[in-house]
mmCIF file of C-alpha atoms in Angstrom:
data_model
loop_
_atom_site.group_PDB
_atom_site.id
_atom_site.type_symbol
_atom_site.label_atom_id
_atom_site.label_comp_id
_atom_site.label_asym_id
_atom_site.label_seq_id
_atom_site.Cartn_x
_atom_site.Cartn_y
_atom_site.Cartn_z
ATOM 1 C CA UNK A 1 -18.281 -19.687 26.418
ATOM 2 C CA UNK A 2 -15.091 -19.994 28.281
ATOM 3 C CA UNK A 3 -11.976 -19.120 26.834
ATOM 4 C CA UNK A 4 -9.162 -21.018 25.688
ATOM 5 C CA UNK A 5 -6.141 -20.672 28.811
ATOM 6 C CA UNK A 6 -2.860 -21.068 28.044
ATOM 7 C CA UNK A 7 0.974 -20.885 28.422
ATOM 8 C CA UNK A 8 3.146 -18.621 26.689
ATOM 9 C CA UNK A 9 7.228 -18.870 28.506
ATOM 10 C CA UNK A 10 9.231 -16.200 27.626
ATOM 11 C CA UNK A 11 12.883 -18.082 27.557
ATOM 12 C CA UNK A 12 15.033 -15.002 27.174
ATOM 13 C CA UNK A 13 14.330 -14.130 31.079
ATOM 14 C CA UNK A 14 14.442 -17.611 32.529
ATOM 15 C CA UNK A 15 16.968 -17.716 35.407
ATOM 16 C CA UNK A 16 17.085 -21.398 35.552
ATOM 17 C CA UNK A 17 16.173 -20.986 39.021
ATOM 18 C CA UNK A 18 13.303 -24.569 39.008
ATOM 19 C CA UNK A 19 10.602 -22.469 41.280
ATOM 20 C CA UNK A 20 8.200 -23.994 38.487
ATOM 21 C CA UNK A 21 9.828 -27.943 39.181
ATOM 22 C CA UNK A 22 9.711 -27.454 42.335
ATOM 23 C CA UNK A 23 5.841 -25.275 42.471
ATOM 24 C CA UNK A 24 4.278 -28.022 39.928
ATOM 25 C CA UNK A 25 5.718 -30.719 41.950
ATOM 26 C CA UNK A 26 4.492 -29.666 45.551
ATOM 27 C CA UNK A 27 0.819 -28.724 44.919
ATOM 28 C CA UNK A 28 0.091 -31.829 42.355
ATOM 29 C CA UNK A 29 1.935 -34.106 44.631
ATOM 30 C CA UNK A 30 4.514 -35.584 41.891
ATOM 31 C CA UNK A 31 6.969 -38.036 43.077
ATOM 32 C CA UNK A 32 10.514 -36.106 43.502
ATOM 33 C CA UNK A 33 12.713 -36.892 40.940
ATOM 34 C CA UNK A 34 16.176 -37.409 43.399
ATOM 35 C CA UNK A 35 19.594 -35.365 42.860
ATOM 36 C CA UNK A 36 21.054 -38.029 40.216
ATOM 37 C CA UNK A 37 23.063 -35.312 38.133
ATOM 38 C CA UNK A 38 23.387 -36.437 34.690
ATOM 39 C CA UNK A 39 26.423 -34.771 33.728
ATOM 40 C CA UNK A 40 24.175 -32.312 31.220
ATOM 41 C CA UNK A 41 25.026 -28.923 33.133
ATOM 42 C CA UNK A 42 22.663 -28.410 36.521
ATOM 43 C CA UNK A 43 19.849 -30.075 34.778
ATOM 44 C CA UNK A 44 19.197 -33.214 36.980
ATOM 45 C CA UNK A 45 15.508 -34.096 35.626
ATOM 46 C CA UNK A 46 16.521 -34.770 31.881
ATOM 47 C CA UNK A 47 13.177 -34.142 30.344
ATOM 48 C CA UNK A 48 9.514 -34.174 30.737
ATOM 49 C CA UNK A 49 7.867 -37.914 32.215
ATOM 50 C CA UNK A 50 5.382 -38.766 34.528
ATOM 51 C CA UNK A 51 7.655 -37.634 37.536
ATOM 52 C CA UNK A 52 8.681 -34.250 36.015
ATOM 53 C CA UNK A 53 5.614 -32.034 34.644
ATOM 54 C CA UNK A 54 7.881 -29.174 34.156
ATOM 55 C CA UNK A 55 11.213 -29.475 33.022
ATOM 56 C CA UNK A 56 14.274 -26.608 32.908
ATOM 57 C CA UNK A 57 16.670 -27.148 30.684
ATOM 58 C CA UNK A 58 20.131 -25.592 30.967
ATOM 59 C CA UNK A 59 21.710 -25.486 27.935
ATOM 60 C CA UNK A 60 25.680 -23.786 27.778
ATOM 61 C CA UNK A 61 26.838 -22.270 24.587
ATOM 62 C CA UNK A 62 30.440 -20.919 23.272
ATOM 63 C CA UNK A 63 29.391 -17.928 21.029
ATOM 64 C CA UNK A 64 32.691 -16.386 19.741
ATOM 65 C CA UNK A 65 34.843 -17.556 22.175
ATOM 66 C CA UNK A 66 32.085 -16.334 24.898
ATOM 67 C CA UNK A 67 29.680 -18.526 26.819
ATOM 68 C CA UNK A 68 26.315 -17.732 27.306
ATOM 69 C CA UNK A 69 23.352 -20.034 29.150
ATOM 70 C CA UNK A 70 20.039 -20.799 27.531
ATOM 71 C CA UNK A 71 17.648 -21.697 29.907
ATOM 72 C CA UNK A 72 13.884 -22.885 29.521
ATOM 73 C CA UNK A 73 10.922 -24.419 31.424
ATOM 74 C CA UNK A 74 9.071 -27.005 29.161
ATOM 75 C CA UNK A 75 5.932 -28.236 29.891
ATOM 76 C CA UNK A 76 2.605 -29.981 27.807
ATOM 77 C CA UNK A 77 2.113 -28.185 24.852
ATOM 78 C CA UNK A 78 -2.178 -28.849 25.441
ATOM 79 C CA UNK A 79 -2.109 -29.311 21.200
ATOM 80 C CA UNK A 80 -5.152 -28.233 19.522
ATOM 81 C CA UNK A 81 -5.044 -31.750 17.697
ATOM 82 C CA UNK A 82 -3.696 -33.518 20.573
ATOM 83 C CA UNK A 83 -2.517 -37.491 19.379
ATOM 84 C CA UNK A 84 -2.617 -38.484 22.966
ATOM 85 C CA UNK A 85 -6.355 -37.710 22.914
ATOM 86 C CA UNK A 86 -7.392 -39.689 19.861
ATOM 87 C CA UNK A 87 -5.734 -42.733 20.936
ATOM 88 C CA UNK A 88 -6.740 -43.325 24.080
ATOM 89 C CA UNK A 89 -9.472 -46.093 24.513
ATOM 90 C CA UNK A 90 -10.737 -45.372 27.850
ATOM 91 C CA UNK A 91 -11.621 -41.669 27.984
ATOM 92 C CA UNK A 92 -8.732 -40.988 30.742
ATOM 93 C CA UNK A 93 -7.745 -38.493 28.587
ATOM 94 C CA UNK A 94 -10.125 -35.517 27.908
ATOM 95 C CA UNK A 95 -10.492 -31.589 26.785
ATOM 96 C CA UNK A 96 -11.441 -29.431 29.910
ATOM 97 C CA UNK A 97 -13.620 -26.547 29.032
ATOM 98 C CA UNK A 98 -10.779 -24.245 28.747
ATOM 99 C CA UNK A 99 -9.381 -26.432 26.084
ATOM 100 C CA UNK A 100 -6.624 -28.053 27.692
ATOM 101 C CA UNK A 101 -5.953 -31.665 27.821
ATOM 102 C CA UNK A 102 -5.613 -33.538 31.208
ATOM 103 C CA UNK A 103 -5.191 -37.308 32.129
ATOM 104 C CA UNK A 104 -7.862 -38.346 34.546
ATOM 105 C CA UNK A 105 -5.637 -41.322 36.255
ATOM 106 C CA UNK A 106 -8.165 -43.187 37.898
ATOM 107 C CA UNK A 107 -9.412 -44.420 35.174
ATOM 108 C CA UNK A 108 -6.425 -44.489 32.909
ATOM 109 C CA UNK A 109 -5.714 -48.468 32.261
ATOM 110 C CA UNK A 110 -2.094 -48.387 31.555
ATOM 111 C CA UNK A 111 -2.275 -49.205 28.361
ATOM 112 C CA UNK A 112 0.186 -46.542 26.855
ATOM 113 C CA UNK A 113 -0.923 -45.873 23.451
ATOM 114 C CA UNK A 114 -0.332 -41.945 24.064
ATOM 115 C CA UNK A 115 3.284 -42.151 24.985
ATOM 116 C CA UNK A 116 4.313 -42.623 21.469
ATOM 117 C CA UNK A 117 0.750 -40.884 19.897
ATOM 118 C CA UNK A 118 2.884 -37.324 21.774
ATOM 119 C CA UNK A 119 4.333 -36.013 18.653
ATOM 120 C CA UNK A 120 6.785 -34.310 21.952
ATOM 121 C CA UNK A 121 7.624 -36.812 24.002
ATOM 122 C CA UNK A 122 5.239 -35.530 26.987
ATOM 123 C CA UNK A 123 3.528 -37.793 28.223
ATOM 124 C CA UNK A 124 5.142 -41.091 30.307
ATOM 125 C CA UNK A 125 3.589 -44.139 32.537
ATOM 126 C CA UNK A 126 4.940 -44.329 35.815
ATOM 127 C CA UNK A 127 6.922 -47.684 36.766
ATOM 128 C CA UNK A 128 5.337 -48.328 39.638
ATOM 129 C CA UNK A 129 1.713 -48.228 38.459
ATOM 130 C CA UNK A 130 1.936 -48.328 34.909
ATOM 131 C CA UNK A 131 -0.540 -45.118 35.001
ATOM 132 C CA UNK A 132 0.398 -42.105 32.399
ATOM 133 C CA UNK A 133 1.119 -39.018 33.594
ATOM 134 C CA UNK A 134 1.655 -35.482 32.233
ATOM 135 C CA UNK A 135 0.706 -31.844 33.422
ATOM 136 C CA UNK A 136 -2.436 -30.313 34.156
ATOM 137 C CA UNK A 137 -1.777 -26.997 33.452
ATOM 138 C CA UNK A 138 -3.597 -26.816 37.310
ATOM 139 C CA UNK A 139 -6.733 -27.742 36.365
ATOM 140 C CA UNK A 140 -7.986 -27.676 39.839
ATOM 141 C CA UNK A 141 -6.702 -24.006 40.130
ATOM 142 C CA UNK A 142 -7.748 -22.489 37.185
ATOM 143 C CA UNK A 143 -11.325 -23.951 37.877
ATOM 144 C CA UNK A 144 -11.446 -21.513 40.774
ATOM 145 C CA UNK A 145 -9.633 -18.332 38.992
ATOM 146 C CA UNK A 146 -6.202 -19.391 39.924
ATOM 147 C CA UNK A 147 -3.185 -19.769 38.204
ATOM 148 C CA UNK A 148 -1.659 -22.457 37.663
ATOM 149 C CA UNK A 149 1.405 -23.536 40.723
ATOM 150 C CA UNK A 150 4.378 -22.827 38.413
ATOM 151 C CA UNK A 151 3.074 -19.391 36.755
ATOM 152 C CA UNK A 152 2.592 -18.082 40.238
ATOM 153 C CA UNK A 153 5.888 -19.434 41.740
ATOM 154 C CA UNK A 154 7.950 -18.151 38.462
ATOM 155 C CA UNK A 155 10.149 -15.192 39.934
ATOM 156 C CA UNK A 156 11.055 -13.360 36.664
ATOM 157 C CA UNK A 157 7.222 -13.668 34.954
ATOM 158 C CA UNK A 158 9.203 -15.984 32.033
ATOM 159 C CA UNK A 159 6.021 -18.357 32.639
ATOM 160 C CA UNK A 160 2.767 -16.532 31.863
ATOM 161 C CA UNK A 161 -0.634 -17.424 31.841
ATOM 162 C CA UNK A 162 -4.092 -16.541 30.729
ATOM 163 C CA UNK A 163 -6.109 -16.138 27.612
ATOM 164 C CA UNK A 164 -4.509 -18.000 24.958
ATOM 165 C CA UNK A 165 -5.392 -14.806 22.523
ATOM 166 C CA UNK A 166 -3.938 -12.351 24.896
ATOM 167 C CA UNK A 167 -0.955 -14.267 25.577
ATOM 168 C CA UNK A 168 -0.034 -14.422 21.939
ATOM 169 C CA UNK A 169 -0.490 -10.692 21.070
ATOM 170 C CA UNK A 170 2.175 -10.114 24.225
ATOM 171 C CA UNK A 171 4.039 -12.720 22.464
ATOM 172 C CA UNK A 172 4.613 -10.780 19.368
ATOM 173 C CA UNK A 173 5.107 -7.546 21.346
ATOM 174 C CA UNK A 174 7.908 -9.282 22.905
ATOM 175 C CA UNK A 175 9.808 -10.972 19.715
ATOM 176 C CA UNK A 176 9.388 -7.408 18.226
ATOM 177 C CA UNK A 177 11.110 -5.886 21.392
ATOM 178 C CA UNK A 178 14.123 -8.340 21.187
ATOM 179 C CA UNK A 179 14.303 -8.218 17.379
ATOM 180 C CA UNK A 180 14.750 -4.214 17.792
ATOM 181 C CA UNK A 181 17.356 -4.657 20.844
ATOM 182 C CA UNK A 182 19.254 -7.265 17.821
ATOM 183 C CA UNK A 183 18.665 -10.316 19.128
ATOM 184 C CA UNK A 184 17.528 -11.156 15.460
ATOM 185 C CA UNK A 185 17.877 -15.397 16.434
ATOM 186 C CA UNK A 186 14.761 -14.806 19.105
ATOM 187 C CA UNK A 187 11.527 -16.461 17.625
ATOM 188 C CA UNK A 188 7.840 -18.196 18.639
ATOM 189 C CA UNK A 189 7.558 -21.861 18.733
ATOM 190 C CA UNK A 190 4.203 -23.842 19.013
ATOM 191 C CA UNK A 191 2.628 -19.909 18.402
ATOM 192 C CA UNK A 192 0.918 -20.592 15.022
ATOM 193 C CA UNK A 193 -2.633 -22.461 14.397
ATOM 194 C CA UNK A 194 -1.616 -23.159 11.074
ATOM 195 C CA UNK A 195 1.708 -25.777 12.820
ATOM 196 C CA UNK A 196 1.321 -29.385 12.161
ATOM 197 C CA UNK A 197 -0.428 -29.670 15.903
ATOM 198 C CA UNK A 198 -3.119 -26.586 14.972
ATOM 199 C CA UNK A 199 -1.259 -24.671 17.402
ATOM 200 C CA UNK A 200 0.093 -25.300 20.870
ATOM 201 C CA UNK A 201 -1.697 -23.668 23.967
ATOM 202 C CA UNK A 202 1.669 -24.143 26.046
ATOM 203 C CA UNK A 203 4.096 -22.312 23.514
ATOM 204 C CA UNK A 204 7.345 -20.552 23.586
ATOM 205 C CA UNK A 205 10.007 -17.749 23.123
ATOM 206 C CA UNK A 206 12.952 -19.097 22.276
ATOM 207 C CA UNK A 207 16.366 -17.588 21.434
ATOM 208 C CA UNK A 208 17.668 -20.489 19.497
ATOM 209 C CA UNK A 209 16.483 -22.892 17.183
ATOM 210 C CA UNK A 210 14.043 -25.365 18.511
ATOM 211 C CA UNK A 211 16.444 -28.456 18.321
ATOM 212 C CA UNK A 212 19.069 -26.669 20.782
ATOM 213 C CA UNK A 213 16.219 -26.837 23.254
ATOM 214 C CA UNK A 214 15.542 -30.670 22.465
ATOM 215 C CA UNK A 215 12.063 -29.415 20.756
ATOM 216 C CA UNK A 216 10.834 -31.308 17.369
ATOM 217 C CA UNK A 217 11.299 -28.636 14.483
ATOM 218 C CA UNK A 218 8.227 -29.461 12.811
ATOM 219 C CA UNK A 219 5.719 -31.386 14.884
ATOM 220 C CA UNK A 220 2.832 -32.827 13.268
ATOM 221 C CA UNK A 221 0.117 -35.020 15.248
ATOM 222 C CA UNK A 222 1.081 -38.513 14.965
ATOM 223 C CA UNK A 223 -2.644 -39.443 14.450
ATOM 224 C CA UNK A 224 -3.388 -37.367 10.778
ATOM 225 C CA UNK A 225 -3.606 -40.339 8.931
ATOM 226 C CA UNK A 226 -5.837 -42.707 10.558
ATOM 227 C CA UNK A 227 -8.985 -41.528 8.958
ATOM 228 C CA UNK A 228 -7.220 -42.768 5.526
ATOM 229 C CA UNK A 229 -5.671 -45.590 6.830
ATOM 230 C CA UNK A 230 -9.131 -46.678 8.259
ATOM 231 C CA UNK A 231 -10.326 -46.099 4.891
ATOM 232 C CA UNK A 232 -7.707 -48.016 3.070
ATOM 233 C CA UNK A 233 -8.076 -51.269 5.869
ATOM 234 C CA UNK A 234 -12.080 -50.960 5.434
ATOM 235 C CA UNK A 235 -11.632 -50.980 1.685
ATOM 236 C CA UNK A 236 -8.683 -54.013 1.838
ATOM 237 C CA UNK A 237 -11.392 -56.289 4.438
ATOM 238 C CA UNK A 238 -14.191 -55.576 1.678
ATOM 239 C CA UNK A 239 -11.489 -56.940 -0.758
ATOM 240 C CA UNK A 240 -11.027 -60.041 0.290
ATOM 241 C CA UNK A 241 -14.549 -60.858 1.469
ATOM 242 C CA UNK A 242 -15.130 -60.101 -2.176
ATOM 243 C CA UNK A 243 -12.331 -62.043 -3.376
ATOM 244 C CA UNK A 244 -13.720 -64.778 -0.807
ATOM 245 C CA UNK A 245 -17.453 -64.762 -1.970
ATOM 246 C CA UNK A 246 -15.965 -64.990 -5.681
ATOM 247 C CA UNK A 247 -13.946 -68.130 -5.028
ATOM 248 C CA UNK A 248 -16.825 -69.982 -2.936
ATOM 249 C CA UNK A 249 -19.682 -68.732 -6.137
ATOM 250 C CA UNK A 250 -17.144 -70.205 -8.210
ATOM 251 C CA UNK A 251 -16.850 -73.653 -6.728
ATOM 252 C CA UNK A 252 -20.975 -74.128 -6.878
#
């Protein structure tokens, strides 16, 4: 059985430097995004769509009267319950067999249902074909024992890859590390199975809370209550087929 591959970025020794923009973009041939800065610091992306597959945020902070930079490469969060993957109607979207989830789009239709299924705000369609979008985690590499284009390119190792097991016992070696140097605000996002996604296999270090990084504080997957609300429509239609058979007994 092959085992579950993940990412685990380590935020407190991201340089804001964009090897992973600029890695991700080149080998899966993304559209470049332009140099439109957006008045947000050096970020000139803005966020994750189908055009940016890894995003760094630069985020500036006063901290008693001193400034310090928070900087941090998002990407897909490949959710164990993933609401992208339960909506979509044509199979574009699927689990690979190491558990990540990956938009085939040639035979995506366009129809969108997953933009707004990504409890995140991942995935996007692209304007000029309507197709969604989102990353891969390098599906094509790690198929061959590579890693994926923005691991490899990331300078400072703040983007790691591998065994999603392995990654999160280095994950709590690390928060332990920074908790003992006093950097008591450092903790794990999208780390525990137990989260309102069933865990994230794309999750994070951070040094903040989650919203200073534009991350939901408690995501849940948009798509845990359609069994019930299935349930409650299938009981309502037998309802008033009941109600309907009543009325036309009635009459004879």
């Amino acid at each position: 059985m092959t085992e579950r591959m993940g990412f685990f970025t380590d935020t407190s020794v991201c340089i804001g430097c964009k090897a992973c923009e600029v890695a991700c973009k080149t080998w899966n041939d993304v559209p470049a995004d332009g140099l439109d800065l957006l008045g947000m610091s050096y970020d000139n992306t803005g966020s994750l769509n189908a055009n940016t597959w890894r995003h760094v945020a630069f985020i500036e902070q006063t901290v008693e009267d001193n400034t310090r930079w928070l900087m941090s490469s998002d990407v897909c969060k490949h959710c164990t319950e993933a609401g992208c993957l339960d909506v979509c109607p044509t199979g574009s979207l699927f689990r690979t067999e190491f558990d990540t989830v990956v938009v085939q789009a040639d035979i995506c239709n366009g129809c969108g249902y997953c933009v707004p299924a990504c409890p995140f705000g991942v995935i996007d369609r692209r304007e000029d074909d309507g197709r969604a979008w989102k990353c891969t985690m390098c599906y094509d590499r790690i198929g061959d024992g590579l890693m994926p284009a923005c691991a490899t390119a990331c300078p400072t190792e703040s983007i790691h890859y591998g065994p999603l097991d392995e990654l999160r016992e280095r994950a709590d070696k690390r928060l332990d590390e920074l908790h003992a140097r006093g950097q008591t605000d450092a903790r794990l996002y999208g780390h525990s199975p137990d989260d309102g996604v069933g865990g994230a296999g794309a999750f994070f270090l951070l040094l903040d809370e989650p919203e200073v990084y534009g991350l939901p504080e408690n995501p849940v997957v948009t798509t845990r209550d359609l069994p019930d609300m299935w349930k409650r429509a299938g009981f309502a239609a037998l309802a008033v087929v009941a109600g309907v058979a009543a009325s036309f007994l009635g009459r004879r």
